[in-house]
């Protein structure tokens, strides 16, 4: 009956496959649990005990609808960033907010500019809403801001996206360059600055929150340093007019009651996040050192993952497959120049060792 | 630096926002306005959420929500491939609209009904085709059938009326309507209905349900849709990957494992609903016969102070700590209140308060 489904033209033209295979799907296919799960850039360092406590308490009120305004969390975030509440919008992860932004700024067929191969879920939303993806190559493994600004202008794009630090490359651009970029694309073009990994980045990479530029939207998440990916909480900082419009189109009750309470509590436990960031920094050095012992180099990273350079895309794909056969889940960037790498989330030292041992074995079996 | 307001798509700029039912911040008010369940979910829900709100929360949720889908297929029939889980049924309604209604496409629904439909239609730049309920607030099937309709949205039981449409009528509608028929069964567990069998027969019928009402999990946000696997696969293409949090998934699993708790709670609510309906009728209200966890009541005609407008009564109840739903000056509803079924104690309190208000205390 597939052909008889009265889908809209946008949805009919979407790729046939469910585009996303999560680690649980792998586990179901294999019929056993993964040994090492370092593919989704989750935090192995877990959540703050304060957050766990708050969520336990909130669960007792599960029968009641959650606050659709997420007032307490929004207020706490506004204070943390030194902006009024009207600049903050909470959502069910950055992912949901990215979808909403595409929905309000990009019409069917309109161009949306991003680095070719950057965060796939943003691309998914662009395609899902029938907009047109315009990819710009990375330059030396970095987002090419000058080329992005050029493309945005020649295409007269209304929306551009960059992740800083970038996923999957792990690289970052300096705040000054980004500010220049936001001015260069012109005031009619909205820049989404996805700062999912901001907690791990050097301060020079972070654009000051004030003054707020009306065409700059920045997104943050509780999924990485706060370790709460399973709860689905993200937020954005933007001009109040954008926050107001998103308020009209968003899923009103999208951030559930328990997640709101957990995020609020985690925000108050700055010491926890600080320790996670330190552990990630140490873990990055440790993993790179292990990779070097196998004669492999790693791309510099300002995130909670590291790209290990294995030479070329074909090798990377083979290695990924063989790792999976050993119940080790990592991913690889989909496009050049990152696709010569396997992307490994920072884990505990034991996770790294299991991975590196497996990698050594696999490399031995691969032709030169 | 130039400061210019950002440019939104025209149809988004024109859109009005959806105003959800009030979620008051003060703790002592009795909430009878958004059809929540006064009875708690099974204790296992709390336990499972507590276990999930630990180190494991670092992981992204299962994008397929397999545990929930497996349980649903065991309880309701079909296979897991017949189900997709949403961040509330609100999210699934949104996904359905995105899949089947593009700009200018006709979307038919009885009116009044769940007001969120209207917003979702606007968002897709689709064309709303509201079909007025008849004088008794019944759905008129003949009027609902429209040859150009891409989607027909039927809340059954309907909100705010609480009135249910018979299975035979839905079956007839499914046979006659064009495009997709969505039967939104948010309140089905308080009724004798259920259209899953109809969706098994007709591959263009989608049934949506929620754990917000009968399962006492409104704050957890779990809704689901049942339909032919091909149709479900279409919805999958569009939904957020990680739309349902791990916390919500384990809560839903626990609630479904202990489904008898839901059934018992629903029975209690149905009993209280009958009692409240009768009590209100004794006091001169007109109460539509409800199959949901709320009743719609028209205030007595000619009562001093509120002739044809339930606003003053709504305010008076709110002042005294009882929040119910009033639809402002919306045609056909301005003289009505929708009251969610609370616990017996809450409903007794409401009735007492009502008596005081009417006596002018
Ligand atoms: C660049 C980037 N943005 C957003 C996300 C997702 O964030 P959230 O979990 O808040 O949806 C990720 C997760 O991997 C990411 O890499
Ligand atoms: C008819 C109807 N459908 C759907 C919903 C939303 O349900 P959920 O909480 O699953 O988003 C409601 C809630 O009030 C409703 O009345």
mmCIF file of C-alpha atoms in Angstrom, chain B residues 111-113 137 160-161 288 296-297 308 310 326-337:
data_model
loop_
_atom_site.group_PDB
_atom_site.id
_atom_site.type_symbol
_atom_site.label_atom_id
_atom_site.label_comp_id
_atom_site.label_asym_id
_atom_site.label_seq_id
_atom_site.Cartn_x
_atom_site.Cartn_y
_atom_site.Cartn_z
ATOM 1 C CA UNK B 111 -15.907 21.612 16.120
ATOM 2 C CA UNK B 112 -15.597 22.268 18.998
ATOM 3 C CA UNK B 113 -12.859 19.773 19.735
ATOM 4 C CA UNK B 137 -23.021 18.296 20.408
ATOM 5 C CA UNK B 160 -14.629 19.283 25.643
ATOM 6 C CA UNK B 161 -17.953 17.453 25.303
ATOM 7 C CA UNK B 288 -23.713 16.098 28.609
ATOM 8 C CA UNK B 296 -19.044 19.465 30.267
ATOM 9 C CA UNK B 297 -21.752 21.309 32.169
ATOM 10 C CA UNK B 308 -25.342 32.742 29.653
ATOM 11 C CA UNK B 310 -19.909 30.875 33.004
ATOM 12 C CA UNK B 326 -13.772 27.804 30.840
ATOM 13 C CA UNK B 327 -13.481 28.598 27.160
ATOM 14 C CA UNK B 328 -13.925 32.349 27.369
ATOM 15 C CA UNK B 329 -16.334 33.786 24.882
ATOM 16 C CA UNK B 330 -15.965 30.922 22.415
ATOM 17 C CA UNK B 331 -19.322 30.450 20.663
ATOM 18 C CA UNK B 332 -21.464 27.616 22.085
ATOM 19 C CA UNK B 333 -19.180 27.185 25.087
ATOM 20 C CA UNK B 334 -19.271 30.505 26.929
ATOM 21 C CA UNK B 335 -21.982 29.237 29.280
ATOM 22 C CA UNK B 336 -20.193 25.955 29.973
ATOM 23 C CA UNK B 337 -17.526 24.691 32.312
#
